[in-house]
mmCIF file of C-alpha atoms in Angstrom:
data_model
loop_
_atom_site.group_PDB
_atom_site.id
_atom_site.type_symbol
_atom_site.label_atom_id
_atom_site.label_comp_id
_atom_site.label_asym_id
_atom_site.label_seq_id
_atom_site.Cartn_x
_atom_site.Cartn_y
_atom_site.Cartn_z
ATOM 1 C CA UNK A 1 -29.250 -89.261 112.495
ATOM 2 C CA UNK A 2 -31.535 -92.039 113.725
ATOM 3 C CA UNK A 3 -31.656 -95.726 112.915
ATOM 4 C CA UNK A 4 -34.849 -97.272 111.517
ATOM 5 C CA UNK A 5 -35.726 -100.799 110.659
ATOM 6 C CA UNK A 6 -38.715 -101.219 108.389
ATOM 7 C CA UNK A 7 -40.290 -104.699 108.123
ATOM 8 C CA UNK A 8 -42.178 -104.743 104.948
ATOM 9 C CA UNK A 9 -41.274 -103.856 101.456
ATOM 10 C CA UNK A 10 -44.545 -102.843 100.057
ATOM 11 C CA UNK A 11 -45.682 -99.237 99.011
ATOM 12 C CA UNK A 12 -46.019 -98.014 102.662
ATOM 13 C CA UNK A 13 -42.676 -99.475 103.786
ATOM 14 C CA UNK A 14 -40.642 -98.500 100.826
ATOM 15 C CA UNK A 15 -42.031 -94.833 100.609
ATOM 16 C CA UNK A 16 -41.388 -94.429 104.280
ATOM 17 C CA UNK A 17 -37.760 -95.774 103.900
ATOM 18 C CA UNK A 18 -37.209 -93.455 100.989
ATOM 19 C CA UNK A 19 -38.334 -90.412 102.787
ATOM 20 C CA UNK A 20 -36.168 -91.259 105.829
ATOM 21 C CA UNK A 21 -33.300 -92.191 103.921
ATOM 22 C CA UNK A 22 -33.648 -88.803 102.165
ATOM 23 C CA UNK A 23 -33.461 -87.157 105.600
ATOM 24 C CA UNK A 24 -30.139 -88.691 106.266
ATOM 25 C CA UNK A 25 -31.207 -91.443 108.625
ATOM 26 C CA UNK A 26 -29.726 -94.979 108.766
ATOM 27 C CA UNK A 27 -32.461 -96.931 107.254
ATOM 28 C CA UNK A 28 -32.772 -100.809 106.594
ATOM 29 C CA UNK A 29 -35.956 -102.354 104.734
ATOM 30 C CA UNK A 30 -36.468 -106.011 105.495
ATOM 31 C CA UNK A 31 -38.751 -107.715 103.103
ATOM 32 C CA UNK A 32 -39.286 -111.532 102.496
ATOM 33 C CA UNK A 33 -40.872 -110.982 99.023
ATOM 34 C CA UNK A 34 -44.423 -112.702 99.731
ATOM 35 C CA UNK A 35 -46.271 -113.560 96.715
ATOM 36 C CA UNK A 36 -49.543 -111.620 96.754
ATOM 37 C CA UNK A 37 -48.226 -108.346 97.677
ATOM 38 C CA UNK A 38 -50.857 -105.922 96.990
ATOM 39 C CA UNK A 39 -48.681 -103.213 95.619
ATOM 40 C CA UNK A 40 -47.157 -105.332 92.690
ATOM 41 C CA UNK A 41 -50.760 -106.917 91.797
ATOM 42 C CA UNK A 42 -52.544 -103.650 91.823
ATOM 43 C CA UNK A 43 -53.980 -102.000 88.716
ATOM 44 C CA UNK A 44 -52.540 -98.525 90.240
ATOM 45 C CA UNK A 45 -55.302 -96.238 89.397
ATOM 46 C CA UNK A 46 -54.775 -92.686 90.757
ATOM 47 C CA UNK A 47 -58.241 -90.967 90.675
ATOM 48 C CA UNK A 48 -59.639 -90.451 94.191
ATOM 49 C CA UNK A 49 -62.086 -87.565 93.514
ATOM 50 C CA UNK A 50 -64.593 -89.736 91.835
ATOM 51 C CA UNK A 51 -65.328 -91.758 95.178
ATOM 52 C CA UNK A 52 -68.568 -91.445 96.902
ATOM 53 C CA UNK A 53 -67.183 -92.754 100.136
ATOM 54 C CA UNK A 54 -68.171 -90.332 102.960
ATOM 55 C CA UNK A 55 -65.308 -90.778 105.236
ATOM 56 C CA UNK A 56 -63.583 -87.521 105.409
ATOM 57 C CA UNK A 57 -60.274 -88.706 106.943
ATOM 58 C CA UNK A 58 -59.897 -91.303 104.201
ATOM 59 C CA UNK A 59 -60.796 -88.617 101.470
ATOM 60 C CA UNK A 60 -58.211 -86.092 103.086
ATOM 61 C CA UNK A 61 -55.572 -88.820 102.752
ATOM 62 C CA UNK A 62 -56.134 -89.922 99.247
ATOM 63 C CA UNK A 63 -56.697 -86.643 97.715
ATOM 64 C CA UNK A 64 -53.387 -85.211 99.274
ATOM 65 C CA UNK A 65 -51.834 -88.390 97.798
ATOM 66 C CA UNK A 66 -53.150 -87.647 94.411
ATOM 67 C CA UNK A 67 -51.761 -83.953 94.809
ATOM 68 C CA UNK A 68 -48.386 -85.076 95.841
ATOM 69 C CA UNK A 69 -47.869 -87.576 93.115
ATOM 70 C CA UNK A 70 -46.437 -85.457 90.134
ATOM 71 C CA UNK A 71 -43.803 -83.854 92.108
ATOM 72 C CA UNK A 72 -42.922 -87.048 93.850
ATOM 73 C CA UNK A 73 -42.615 -89.091 90.657
ATOM 74 C CA UNK A 74 -40.634 -86.324 88.907
ATOM 75 C CA UNK A 75 -38.345 -86.362 91.908
ATOM 76 C CA UNK A 76 -38.026 -90.045 92.055
ATOM 77 C CA UNK A 77 -37.440 -90.545 88.296
ATOM 78 C CA UNK A 78 -35.068 -87.889 88.246
ATOM 79 C CA UNK A 79 -32.894 -89.246 91.028
ATOM 80 C CA UNK A 80 -32.932 -92.741 89.695
ATOM 81 C CA UNK A 81 -33.223 -92.438 85.991
ATOM 82 C CA UNK A 82 -35.908 -95.164 86.323
ATOM 83 C CA UNK A 83 -39.420 -95.001 84.743
ATOM 84 C CA UNK A 84 -42.381 -95.648 87.170
ATOM 85 C CA UNK A 85 -44.862 -95.951 84.261
ATOM 86 C CA UNK A 86 -46.805 -92.986 85.917
ATOM 87 C CA UNK A 87 -49.149 -91.540 83.360
ATOM 88 C CA UNK A 88 -51.540 -88.623 84.040
ATOM 89 C CA UNK A 89 -53.765 -89.812 81.163
ATOM 90 C CA UNK A 90 -57.167 -88.990 82.428
ATOM 91 C CA UNK A 91 -60.059 -91.151 83.637
ATOM 92 C CA UNK A 92 -63.366 -92.056 81.657
ATOM 93 C CA UNK A 93 -66.121 -92.817 84.336
ATOM 94 C CA UNK A 94 -69.079 -94.695 82.497
ATOM 95 C CA UNK A 95 -72.608 -94.307 83.921
ATOM 96 C CA UNK A 96 -75.709 -96.378 82.843
ATOM 97 C CA UNK A 97 -77.659 -93.226 81.606
ATOM 98 C CA UNK A 98 -77.651 -89.660 81.187
ATOM 99 C CA UNK A 99 -79.399 -88.862 84.473
ATOM 100 C CA UNK A 100 -76.887 -90.599 86.434
ATOM 101 C CA UNK A 101 -74.281 -89.048 84.384
ATOM 102 C CA UNK A 102 -75.610 -85.438 85.238
ATOM 103 C CA UNK A 103 -75.643 -86.367 88.936
ATOM 104 C CA UNK A 104 -72.369 -87.682 88.864
ATOM 105 C CA UNK A 105 -70.923 -84.612 86.750
ATOM 106 C CA UNK A 106 -72.423 -82.177 89.574
ATOM 107 C CA UNK A 107 -70.883 -84.346 92.351
ATOM 108 C CA UNK A 108 -67.435 -84.777 90.854
ATOM 109 C CA UNK A 109 -67.116 -81.163 89.558
ATOM 110 C CA UNK A 110 -67.997 -79.863 92.908
ATOM 111 C CA UNK A 111 -64.737 -80.820 94.229
ATOM 112 C CA UNK A 112 -62.702 -78.989 91.909
ATOM 113 C CA UNK A 113 -62.395 -75.801 94.022
ATOM 114 C CA UNK A 114 -60.526 -77.489 96.690
ATOM 115 C CA UNK A 115 -58.662 -80.116 94.330
ATOM 116 C CA UNK A 116 -57.623 -77.962 91.212
ATOM 117 C CA UNK A 117 -54.982 -80.839 90.327
ATOM 118 C CA UNK A 118 -57.910 -83.065 89.143
ATOM 119 C CA UNK A 119 -58.060 -80.777 86.111
ATOM 120 C CA UNK A 120 -60.904 -80.436 83.734
ATOM 121 C CA UNK A 121 -64.122 -82.294 84.428
ATOM 122 C CA UNK A 122 -66.633 -82.705 81.659
ATOM 123 C CA UNK A 123 -69.531 -84.705 80.473
ATOM 124 C CA UNK A 124 -68.816 -86.946 77.418
ATOM 125 C CA UNK A 125 -71.387 -88.153 74.982
ATOM 126 C CA UNK A 126 -71.223 -91.706 73.745
ATOM 127 C CA UNK A 127 -69.397 -90.604 70.413
ATOM 128 C CA UNK A 128 -66.940 -88.782 72.390
ATOM 129 C CA UNK A 129 -66.184 -91.717 74.507
ATOM 130 C CA UNK A 130 -65.586 -93.749 71.406
ATOM 131 C CA UNK A 131 -63.142 -91.237 69.810
ATOM 132 C CA UNK A 132 -61.165 -90.834 72.872
ATOM 133 C CA UNK A 133 -61.017 -94.801 73.462
ATOM 134 C CA UNK A 134 -61.688 -96.613 70.055
ATOM 135 C CA UNK A 135 -62.052 -100.214 71.459
ATOM 136 C CA UNK A 136 -64.333 -99.197 74.254
ATOM 137 C CA UNK A 137 -68.210 -99.647 74.043
ATOM 138 C CA UNK A 138 -70.175 -96.346 73.043
ATOM 139 C CA UNK A 139 -73.211 -97.847 74.981
ATOM 140 C CA UNK A 140 -72.675 -95.591 78.003
ATOM 141 C CA UNK A 141 -72.387 -91.706 78.493
ATOM 142 C CA UNK A 142 -69.141 -90.599 80.654
ATOM 143 C CA UNK A 143 -67.719 -88.052 82.747
ATOM 144 C CA UNK A 144 -64.108 -87.343 82.026
ATOM 145 C CA UNK A 145 -61.704 -86.474 84.787
ATOM 146 C CA UNK A 146 -58.437 -84.982 83.242
ATOM 147 C CA UNK A 147 -56.265 -85.497 86.283
ATOM 148 C CA UNK A 148 -56.833 -89.213 86.499
ATOM 149 C CA UNK A 149 -53.858 -91.420 86.019
ATOM 150 C CA UNK A 150 -52.116 -94.759 86.735
ATOM 151 C CA UNK A 151 -48.957 -96.110 88.046
ATOM 152 C CA UNK A 152 -47.132 -99.421 87.726
ATOM 153 C CA UNK A 153 -46.687 -100.850 91.302
ATOM 154 C CA UNK A 154 -43.760 -102.947 90.376
ATOM 155 C CA UNK A 155 -42.049 -100.207 88.289
ATOM 156 C CA UNK A 156 -42.565 -97.743 91.410
ATOM 157 C CA UNK A 157 -41.242 -100.284 93.958
ATOM 158 C CA UNK A 158 -38.098 -100.781 91.685
ATOM 159 C CA UNK A 159 -37.463 -97.144 91.622
ATOM 160 C CA UNK A 160 -37.994 -96.614 95.377
ATOM 161 C CA UNK A 161 -35.643 -99.406 96.151
ATOM 162 C CA UNK A 162 -33.026 -97.776 93.929
ATOM 163 C CA UNK A 163 -33.623 -94.360 95.630
ATOM 164 C CA UNK A 164 -33.292 -95.934 99.121
ATOM 165 C CA UNK A 165 -29.968 -97.555 98.183
ATOM 166 C CA UNK A 166 -28.968 -94.059 96.333
ATOM 167 C CA UNK A 167 -29.246 -92.381 99.909
ATOM 168 C CA UNK A 168 -27.397 -94.776 101.669
ATOM 169 C CA UNK A 169 -30.063 -97.296 102.784
ATOM 170 C CA UNK A 170 -30.216 -101.032 102.715
ATOM 171 C CA UNK A 171 -32.713 -103.320 101.384
ATOM 172 C CA UNK A 172 -32.466 -107.184 102.749
ATOM 173 C CA UNK A 173 -34.589 -109.844 101.608
ATOM 174 C CA UNK A 174 -35.135 -111.816 104.550
ATOM 175 C CA UNK A 175 -37.756 -112.451 107.215
ATOM 176 C CA UNK A 176 -37.199 -110.753 110.522
ATOM 177 C CA UNK A 177 -39.176 -110.257 113.961
ATOM 178 C CA UNK A 178 -39.430 -106.559 115.137
ATOM 179 C CA UNK A 179 -37.836 -107.775 118.316
ATOM 180 C CA UNK A 180 -34.574 -108.597 116.488
ATOM 181 C CA UNK A 181 -34.279 -105.098 114.860
ATOM 182 C CA UNK A 182 -31.986 -102.271 115.207
ATOM 183 C CA UNK A 183 -33.125 -98.891 116.182
ATOM 184 C CA UNK A 184 -36.699 -97.574 115.802
ATOM 185 C CA UNK A 185 -38.964 -100.205 114.300
ATOM 186 C CA UNK A 186 -41.607 -99.536 111.589
ATOM 187 C CA UNK A 187 -43.887 -102.261 110.855
ATOM 188 C CA UNK A 188 -45.664 -102.388 107.371
ATOM 189 C CA UNK A 189 -46.212 -106.108 106.824
ATOM 190 C CA UNK A 190 -49.543 -105.593 105.035
ATOM 191 C CA UNK A 191 -51.949 -108.683 104.752
ATOM 192 C CA UNK A 192 -49.376 -110.687 106.718
ATOM 193 C CA UNK A 193 -49.179 -108.454 109.851
ATOM 194 C CA UNK A 194 -50.889 -110.669 112.069
ATOM 195 C CA UNK A 195 -48.007 -113.051 112.212
ATOM 196 C CA UNK A 196 -46.463 -110.463 114.863
ATOM 197 C CA UNK A 197 -49.331 -108.721 116.473
ATOM 198 C CA UNK A 198 -53.093 -108.362 116.585
ATOM 199 C CA UNK A 199 -52.950 -104.720 117.113
ATOM 200 C CA UNK A 200 -54.369 -103.055 115.085
ATOM 201 C CA UNK A 201 -56.458 -106.127 113.665
ATOM 202 C CA UNK A 202 -55.637 -106.520 109.976
ATOM 203 C CA UNK A 203 -57.858 -108.648 107.573
ATOM 204 C CA UNK A 204 -57.347 -108.914 103.992
ATOM 205 C CA UNK A 205 -59.241 -109.218 100.769
ATOM 206 C CA UNK A 206 -58.096 -111.284 97.841
ATOM 207 C CA UNK A 207 -58.517 -109.360 94.599
ATOM 208 C CA UNK A 208 -57.918 -110.752 91.190
ATOM 209 C CA UNK A 209 -57.263 -108.988 87.750
ATOM 210 C CA UNK A 210 -57.337 -110.365 84.303
ATOM 211 C CA UNK A 211 -54.602 -109.278 81.839
ATOM 212 C CA UNK A 212 -55.667 -109.688 78.245
ATOM 213 C CA UNK A 213 -54.644 -108.604 74.760
ATOM 214 C CA UNK A 214 -56.782 -107.314 71.715
ATOM 215 C CA UNK A 215 -55.984 -109.177 68.796
ATOM 216 C CA UNK A 216 -56.508 -108.392 65.072
ATOM 217 C CA UNK A 217 -56.984 -104.689 65.589
ATOM 218 C CA UNK A 218 -55.083 -101.602 64.884
ATOM 219 C CA UNK A 219 -53.489 -100.457 68.460
ATOM 220 C CA UNK A 220 -55.424 -97.504 69.813
ATOM 221 C CA UNK A 221 -53.579 -94.459 70.755
ATOM 222 C CA UNK A 222 -52.566 -94.272 74.647
ATOM 223 C CA UNK A 223 -56.010 -94.598 76.406
ATOM 224 C CA UNK A 224 -57.214 -93.231 79.641
ATOM 225 C CA UNK A 225 -58.114 -95.291 82.621
ATOM 226 C CA UNK A 226 -61.889 -96.602 82.482
ATOM 227 C CA UNK A 227 -63.961 -96.725 85.517
ATOM 228 C CA UNK A 228 -66.874 -98.952 84.551
ATOM 229 C CA UNK A 229 -70.194 -99.639 86.150
ATOM 230 C CA UNK A 230 -70.000 -100.722 89.537
ATOM 231 C CA UNK A 231 -66.600 -101.729 91.028
ATOM 232 C CA UNK A 232 -65.114 -102.572 87.809
ATOM 233 C CA UNK A 233 -61.980 -100.718 86.039
ATOM 234 C CA UNK A 234 -59.771 -101.092 82.999
ATOM 235 C CA UNK A 235 -56.223 -99.857 82.625
ATOM 236 C CA UNK A 236 -53.786 -100.042 79.492
ATOM 237 C CA UNK A 237 -50.829 -102.128 80.322
ATOM 238 C CA UNK A 238 -49.285 -102.077 76.766
ATOM 239 C CA UNK A 239 -50.036 -101.529 73.115
ATOM 240 C CA UNK A 240 -53.443 -103.203 72.729
ATOM 241 C CA UNK A 241 -53.176 -104.844 76.351
ATOM 242 C CA UNK A 242 -55.191 -104.072 79.259
ATOM 243 C CA UNK A 243 -56.108 -105.207 82.796
ATOM 244 C CA UNK A 244 -59.613 -105.574 83.922
ATOM 245 C CA UNK A 245 -60.663 -105.845 87.544
ATOM 246 C CA UNK A 246 -61.328 -106.612 90.194
ATOM 247 C CA UNK A 247 -63.017 -109.305 92.239
ATOM 248 C CA UNK A 248 -63.329 -108.617 96.126
ATOM 249 C CA UNK A 249 -63.271 -111.710 98.396
ATOM 250 C CA UNK A 250 -62.884 -111.637 102.216
ATOM 251 C CA UNK A 251 -60.644 -114.391 103.124
ATOM 252 C CA UNK A 252 -58.482 -115.644 105.837
ATOM 253 C CA UNK A 253 -56.512 -117.800 103.306
ATOM 254 C CA UNK A 254 -53.237 -116.622 101.808
ATOM 255 C CA UNK A 255 -53.336 -118.616 98.492
ATOM 256 C CA UNK A 256 -52.930 -116.664 95.240
ATOM 257 C CA UNK A 257 -53.828 -119.407 92.887
ATOM 258 C CA UNK A 258 -55.979 -117.629 90.292
ATOM 259 C CA UNK A 259 -59.707 -118.721 90.231
ATOM 260 C CA UNK A 260 -60.919 -120.093 86.841
ATOM 261 C CA UNK A 261 -64.464 -118.794 87.829
ATOM 262 C CA UNK A 262 -63.213 -115.256 88.482
ATOM 263 C CA UNK A 263 -61.242 -115.486 85.186
ATOM 264 C CA UNK A 264 -64.471 -116.338 83.360
ATOM 265 C CA UNK A 265 -66.380 -113.585 85.002
ATOM 266 C CA UNK A 266 -63.674 -110.872 84.374
ATOM 267 C CA UNK A 267 -63.493 -112.035 80.737
ATOM 268 C CA UNK A 268 -67.197 -111.445 80.425
ATOM 269 C CA UNK A 269 -67.082 -108.246 81.892
ATOM 270 C CA UNK A 270 -64.140 -107.427 79.362
ATOM 271 C CA UNK A 271 -66.448 -108.374 76.329
ATOM 272 C CA UNK A 272 -69.250 -106.089 77.862
ATOM 273 C CA UNK A 273 -66.807 -103.063 77.600
ATOM 274 C CA UNK A 274 -64.975 -104.296 74.488
ATOM 275 C CA UNK A 275 -67.710 -105.704 72.522
ATOM 276 C CA UNK A 276 -66.214 -105.362 68.814
ATOM 277 C CA UNK A 277 -62.768 -106.924 69.293
ATOM 278 C CA UNK A 278 -61.162 -110.274 69.866
ATOM 279 C CA UNK A 279 -59.928 -110.806 73.437
ATOM 280 C CA UNK A 280 -57.106 -113.074 74.208
ATOM 281 C CA UNK A 281 -56.623 -113.711 78.053
ATOM 282 C CA UNK A 282 -52.924 -113.493 79.013
ATOM 283 C CA UNK A 283 -52.848 -114.166 82.771
ATOM 284 C CA UNK A 284 -54.362 -113.525 86.198
ATOM 285 C CA UNK A 285 -52.834 -111.634 89.036
ATOM 286 C CA UNK A 286 -53.789 -111.990 92.564
ATOM 287 C CA UNK A 287 -53.206 -109.405 95.309
ATOM 288 C CA UNK A 288 -54.054 -109.621 98.938
ATOM 289 C CA UNK A 289 -55.134 -106.193 100.161
ATOM 290 C CA UNK A 290 -54.949 -105.294 103.843
ATOM 291 C CA UNK A 291 -57.802 -103.468 105.629
ATOM 292 C CA UNK A 292 -58.110 -102.211 109.130
ATOM 293 C CA UNK A 293 -61.043 -100.810 111.065
ATOM 294 C CA UNK A 294 -63.574 -98.891 108.931
ATOM 295 C CA UNK A 295 -61.351 -99.509 105.817
ATOM 296 C CA UNK A 296 -59.245 -96.617 107.244
ATOM 297 C CA UNK A 297 -55.470 -97.092 107.200
ATOM 298 C CA UNK A 298 -53.831 -97.256 110.557
ATOM 299 C CA UNK A 299 -50.895 -94.933 111.261
ATOM 300 C CA UNK A 300 -49.310 -94.885 114.588
ATOM 301 C CA UNK A 301 -47.683 -96.899 117.473
ATOM 302 C CA UNK A 302 -48.770 -100.231 118.873
ATOM 303 C CA UNK A 303 -48.954 -101.031 122.406
ATOM 304 C CA UNK A 304 -45.510 -102.314 122.547
ATOM 305 C CA UNK A 305 -43.988 -98.921 120.868
ATOM 306 C CA UNK A 306 -43.548 -100.286 117.205
ATOM 307 C CA UNK A 307 -44.704 -97.789 114.887
ATOM 308 C CA UNK A 308 -47.436 -99.502 112.609
ATOM 309 C CA UNK A 309 -48.725 -98.608 109.011
ATOM 310 C CA UNK A 310 -51.292 -100.854 107.657
ATOM 311 C CA UNK A 311 -54.686 -101.204 106.053
ATOM 312 C CA UNK A 312 -54.157 -99.007 102.968
ATOM 313 C CA UNK A 313 -56.682 -101.344 101.274
ATOM 314 C CA UNK A 314 -57.530 -100.705 97.387
ATOM 315 C CA UNK A 315 -55.856 -97.416 97.490
ATOM 316 C CA UNK A 316 -52.544 -98.042 98.588
ATOM 317 C CA UNK A 317 -50.826 -96.828 95.408
ATOM 318 C CA UNK A 318 -52.726 -93.544 95.778
ATOM 319 C CA UNK A 319 -51.845 -92.849 99.321
ATOM 320 C CA UNK A 320 -48.628 -94.888 99.977
ATOM 321 C CA UNK A 321 -46.279 -92.153 98.753
ATOM 322 C CA UNK A 322 -47.797 -89.437 100.777
ATOM 323 C CA UNK A 323 -47.902 -91.524 103.951
ATOM 324 C CA UNK A 324 -44.356 -91.966 103.424
ATOM 325 C CA UNK A 325 -43.735 -88.252 103.367
ATOM 326 C CA UNK A 326 -45.957 -87.654 106.305
ATOM 327 C CA UNK A 327 -44.497 -90.394 108.649
ATOM 328 C CA UNK A 328 -40.929 -89.141 107.778
ATOM 329 C CA UNK A 329 -41.875 -85.795 108.755
ATOM 330 C CA UNK A 330 -43.700 -86.833 111.956
ATOM 331 C CA UNK A 331 -40.661 -89.136 113.211
ATOM 332 C CA UNK A 332 -38.277 -86.031 112.270
ATOM 333 C CA UNK A 333 -40.140 -83.893 114.687
ATOM 334 C CA UNK A 334 -41.499 -81.720 111.728
ATOM 335 C CA UNK A 335 -44.924 -80.299 110.893
ATOM 336 C CA UNK A 336 -47.227 -82.562 108.878
ATOM 337 C CA UNK A 337 -49.923 -81.483 106.508
ATOM 338 C CA UNK A 338 -52.114 -84.270 107.496
ATOM 339 C CA UNK A 339 -53.102 -84.894 111.172
ATOM 340 C CA UNK A 340 -51.707 -88.232 111.670
ATOM 341 C CA UNK A 341 -53.721 -88.617 115.155
ATOM 342 C CA UNK A 342 -56.778 -89.132 112.514
ATOM 343 C CA UNK A 343 -55.149 -92.465 111.695
ATOM 344 C CA UNK A 344 -53.986 -93.600 115.090
ATOM 345 C CA UNK A 345 -57.346 -94.701 116.431
#
């Protein structure tokens, strides 16, 4: 049994801690509860197969993450008796016209052979979109991906914390330096990593989501994730409640004060996708997403021997659980499914 100190209680740190504690190691998580943590602010969409990114190392990571999710959640919820609000409720991907829809359908469905977990992929007419999601506009054709889903970052972290404690681990809410920790140190400080080290270089984006409610309308049945035109998405967060996002702002600032300009922009986008209902803004959530080189997560040792995981970006909730599994296997001297050398650039 080894001793591990993990600094940072976002999805990466919590998942690594859980998988190490499950392997009977002595694990302590130190987290200072920074406001703006990306995990709790994220919309939590799990649907990597629709991406057009060409980085094969990134794509292997996120698709393995999606493949791992159902078993991971089942084990976690059974162990803790807590809900993570994970729903494999499908994804409606909207496109501006029939031609673009056809190209997208061919591109996405071609991935089914190597990713059967994505389930059924089919084109949807405008009428079929409206039938599946009554509040949504019927202006655009779509492609439906059955395996798409969503997770609540906050609920997932709560369950992981409970599971870490269940396996004898500790969770301490305090600031600490890697040089003050016992045992092997794993540094997962997200956007704040530069406070300790500049290797790897971590930058961050400020991302804002608008949470809103549909008033005066019959609640729709449980609805799929909606991937809109461009970098815009909508997720259901409750009965007739949705979150729409996101904005992207490269910044060196750590402020999480919502922007009125961004709220107005997102409200306008919501009216575009929900044109026939009355929308009532509830609140804005702000997250600071960490990125490393080429927007590819860094997983490996820094120059001073600290094991670093960072740069999960906008897909942290997709790949965080599987990173925990793979890092724990690596540190246990076991075979990994992913080649972690790909991420230790």
